[in-house]
Amino acid sequence: MGTEVSLCCGSSNNSSSAKMEGTQVQQQQQQLQPTPRQHSSAITAAISKLKELGINFLALDFDQTILDIHTGGRWKESLEELLPHVRPVFVQLMQAALEYDIQVAIVTFSGQTKMIREVLEHTVGLPGAHQIPIRGGDRSWRYQGEGSLDGKQAHMASAVEELETRQPETKITKATTLLVDDDRKNIRFALYDGTRAIWFNPDKPHKLLQDILKLV
């Protein structure tokens, strides 16, 4: 079938103008839409492994794990000076986990939870950062359940209570939890209590994703 051409005066120009305006509107709308993050193949593989194992809760230590230093819960410098110490692999892992419906919490003995929240806001971004409970040594929470109080067990249990209150359809158990921590004692307590755990070696951060892939 041949192409129809309008011979009416001005119709071609008006049509072109309308199309251009429509295209501009579409471009503006696309710019306002959040674009999905492009994750590395290593991050994607790690998330796939977690999903395959049914892990739906990632509990992460802060000092010498997410951070490449230990603040001792006494960081007195600016937030801007702390941000370069955040390990990119954990930022990417948290972002991807949240996108794939894996809950995330920070479990730490540091009492500087407000600062930790600001770190998350500047790295993980909003609204993801506000989906992440923080359980630290600020006495803002108390676990009253009957589970273990050793290591980070109470921290994780309290975070789970918050997450399940927010999302009643989410059911988190020890079997669906993974703790990542640089403190071997916390790892031992977790494993003894039936919680999956990975010891994070601060000197070999590149091994984190490899260790996740080794989980069974």
GROMACS .gro file of C-alpha atoms in nm, residues 7-164:
model
  158
    7LEU     CA    1  -0.176   1.813   0.073
    8CYS     CA    2  -0.360   2.041   0.315
    9CYS     CA    3  -0.174   2.364   0.378
   10GLY     CA    4   0.019   2.352   0.709
   11SER     CA    5  -0.091   2.003   0.806
   12SER     CA    6   0.254   1.854   0.757
   13ASN     CA    7   0.421   2.121   0.973
   14ASN     CA    8   0.157   2.094   1.245
   15SER     CA    9   0.190   1.718   1.249
   16SER     CA   10   0.568   1.738   1.277
   17SER     CA   11   0.542   1.995   1.555
   18ALA     CA   12   0.296   1.778   1.748
   19LYS     CA   13   0.522   1.477   1.709
   20MET     CA   14   0.822   1.673   1.833
   21GLU     CA   15   0.628   1.797   2.136
   22GLY     CA   16   0.511   1.445   2.207
   23THR     CA   17   0.866   1.313   2.185
   24GLN     CA   18   0.989   1.582   2.425
   25VAL     CA   19   0.718   1.495   2.676
   26GLN     CA   20   0.808   1.126   2.654
   27GLN     CA   21   1.177   1.207   2.706
   28GLN     CA   22   1.094   1.419   3.011
   29GLN     CA   23   0.877   1.142   3.155
   30GLN     CA   24   1.153   0.888   3.099
   31GLN     CA   25   1.401   1.112   3.280
   32LEU     CA   26   1.171   1.122   3.582
   33GLN     CA   27   1.137   0.742   3.593
   34PRO     CA   28   1.395   0.563   3.810
   35THR     CA   29   1.622   0.350   3.595
   36PRO     CA   30   1.706  -0.002   3.718
   37ARG     CA   31   2.065  -0.037   3.839
   38GLN     CA   32   2.302  -0.240   3.630
   39HIS     CA   33   2.474  -0.486   3.862
   40SER     CA   34   2.799  -0.665   3.791
   41SER     CA   35   2.785  -1.032   3.697
   42ALA     CA   36   2.951  -1.117   4.031
   43ILE     CA   37   2.683  -0.935   4.232
   44THR     CA   38   2.408  -1.089   4.021
   45ALA     CA   39   2.554  -1.437   4.073
   46ALA     CA   40   2.571  -1.382   4.450
   47ILE     CA   41   2.209  -1.265   4.466
   48SER     CA   42   2.101  -1.562   4.254
   49LYS     CA   43   2.278  -1.794   4.498
   50LEU     CA   44   2.100  -1.637   4.796
   51LYS     CA   45   1.763  -1.670   4.621
   52GLU     CA   46   1.842  -2.030   4.528
   53LEU     CA   47   1.909  -2.112   4.895
   54GLY     CA   48   1.593  -1.936   5.010
   55ILE     CA   49   1.785  -1.667   5.200
   56ASN     CA   50   1.562  -1.364   5.243
   57PHE     CA   51   1.747  -1.173   5.515
   58LEU     CA   52   2.099  -1.033   5.502
   59ALA     CA   53   2.245  -0.913   5.835
   60LEU     CA   54   2.562  -0.708   5.792
   61ASP     CA   55   2.817  -0.589   6.043
   62PHE     CA   56   2.937  -0.230   6.006
   63ASP     CA   57   3.291  -0.167   6.136
   64GLN     CA   58   3.563  -0.346   5.938
   65THR     CA   59   3.294  -0.511   5.729
   66ILE     CA   60   3.090  -0.249   5.546
   67LEU     CA   61   3.367  -0.007   5.644
   68ASP     CA   62   3.734  -0.076   5.577
   69ILE     CA   63   3.821   0.070   5.920
   70HIS     CA   64   3.700   0.024   6.277
   71THR     CA   65   3.552   0.340   6.426
   72GLY     CA   66   3.520   0.188   6.771
   73GLY     CA   67   3.182   0.360   6.786
   74ARG     CA   68   3.364   0.688   6.837
   75TRP     CA   69   3.388   0.851   6.495
   76LYS     CA   70   3.440   1.226   6.551
   77GLU     CA   71   3.528   1.337   6.200
   78SER     CA   72   3.280   1.443   5.932
   79LEU     CA   73   3.051   1.215   5.736
   80GLU     CA   74   3.234   1.318   5.420
   81GLU     CA   75   3.558   1.183   5.566
   82LEU     CA   76   3.394   0.852   5.656
   83LEU     CA   77   3.222   0.781   5.324
   84PRO     CA   78   3.542   0.689   5.135
   85HIS     CA   79   3.586   0.403   5.383
   86VAL     CA   80   3.264   0.232   5.272
   87ARG     CA   81   3.342  -0.080   5.069
   88PRO     CA   82   3.169  -0.058   4.729
   89VAL     CA   83   3.098  -0.433   4.726
   90PHE     CA   84   2.864  -0.395   5.024
   91VAL     CA   85   2.684  -0.098   4.872
   92GLN     CA   86   2.623  -0.298   4.555
   93LEU     CA   87   2.519  -0.606   4.751
   94MET     CA   88   2.269  -0.414   4.963
   95GLN     CA   89   2.118  -0.235   4.664
   96ALA     CA   90   2.080  -0.559   4.469
   97ALA     CA   91   1.941  -0.747   4.768
   98LEU     CA   92   1.668  -0.489   4.824
   99GLU     CA   93   1.578  -0.491   4.455
  100TYR     CA   94   1.535  -0.870   4.468
  101ASP     CA   95   1.322  -0.871   4.786
  102ILE     CA   96   1.599  -0.980   5.020
  103GLN     CA   97   1.570  -0.787   5.345
  104VAL     CA   98   1.879  -0.616   5.486
  105ALA     CA   99   1.973  -0.501   5.837
  106ILE     CA  100   2.284  -0.354   5.996
  107VAL     CA  101   2.387  -0.533   6.317
  108THR     CA  102   2.665  -0.362   6.509
  109PHE     CA  103   2.792  -0.290   6.857
  110SER     CA  104   2.850   0.074   6.763
  111GLY     CA  105   2.620   0.323   6.928
  112GLN     CA  106   2.652   0.573   6.642
  113THR     CA  107   2.340   0.455   6.465
  114LYS     CA  108   2.242   0.801   6.344
  115MET     CA  109   2.574   0.828   6.162
  116ILE     CA  110   2.528   0.480   6.018
  117ARG     CA  111   2.186   0.583   5.887
  118GLU     CA  112   2.344   0.883   5.714
  119VAL     CA  113   2.609   0.659   5.560
  120LEU     CA  114   2.335   0.436   5.418
  121GLU     CA  115   2.143   0.733   5.282
  122HIS     CA  116   2.451   0.860   5.097
  123THR     CA  117   2.557   0.520   4.962
  124VAL     CA  118   2.259   0.289   4.924
  125GLY     CA  119   2.034   0.587   4.852
  126LEU     CA  120   1.670   0.660   4.925
  127PRO     CA  121   1.428   0.500   4.982
  128GLY     CA  122   1.642   0.186   5.016
  129ALA     CA  123   1.833   0.314   5.318
  130HIS     CA  124   1.512   0.359   5.515
  131GLN     CA  125   1.414  -0.001   5.449
  132ILE     CA  126   1.717  -0.118   5.645
  133PRO     CA  127   1.678  -0.157   6.024
  134ILE     CA  128   1.985  -0.071   6.228
  135ARG     CA  129   2.052  -0.252   6.551
  136GLY     CA  130   2.345  -0.108   6.743
  137GLY     CA  131   2.462  -0.024   7.090
  138ASP     CA  132   2.249   0.288   7.128
  139ARG     CA  133   1.996   0.131   7.366
  140SER     CA  134   1.712   0.226   7.133
  141TRP     CA  135   1.586  -0.132   7.115
  142ARG     CA  136   1.546  -0.437   7.332
  143TYR     CA  137   1.496  -0.799   7.231
  144GLN     CA  138   1.254  -0.971   7.467
  145GLY     CA  139   1.223  -1.301   7.287
  146GLU     CA  140   1.349  -1.638   7.407
  147GLY     CA  141   1.628  -1.672   7.152
  148SER     CA  142   2.003  -1.651   7.205
  149LEU     CA  143   2.151  -1.327   7.331
  150ASP     CA  144   2.505  -1.416   7.226
  151GLY     CA  145   2.698  -1.218   6.966
  152LYS     CA  146   2.467  -1.059   6.711
  153GLN     CA  147   2.179  -1.301   6.764
  154ALA     CA  148   1.960  -1.059   6.957
  155HIS     CA  149   2.040  -0.782   6.709
  156MET     CA  150   1.918  -0.997   6.421
  157ALA     CA  151   1.610  -1.119   6.608
  158SER     CA  152   1.506  -0.762   6.691
  159ALA     CA  153   1.558  -0.650   6.330
  160VAL     CA  154   1.346  -0.942   6.210
  161GLU     CA  155   1.065  -0.837   6.445
  162GLU     CA  156   1.065  -0.493   6.284
  163LEU     CA  157   1.077  -0.629   5.930
  164GLU     CA  158   0.796  -0.879   5.987
   0.00000   0.00000   0.00000
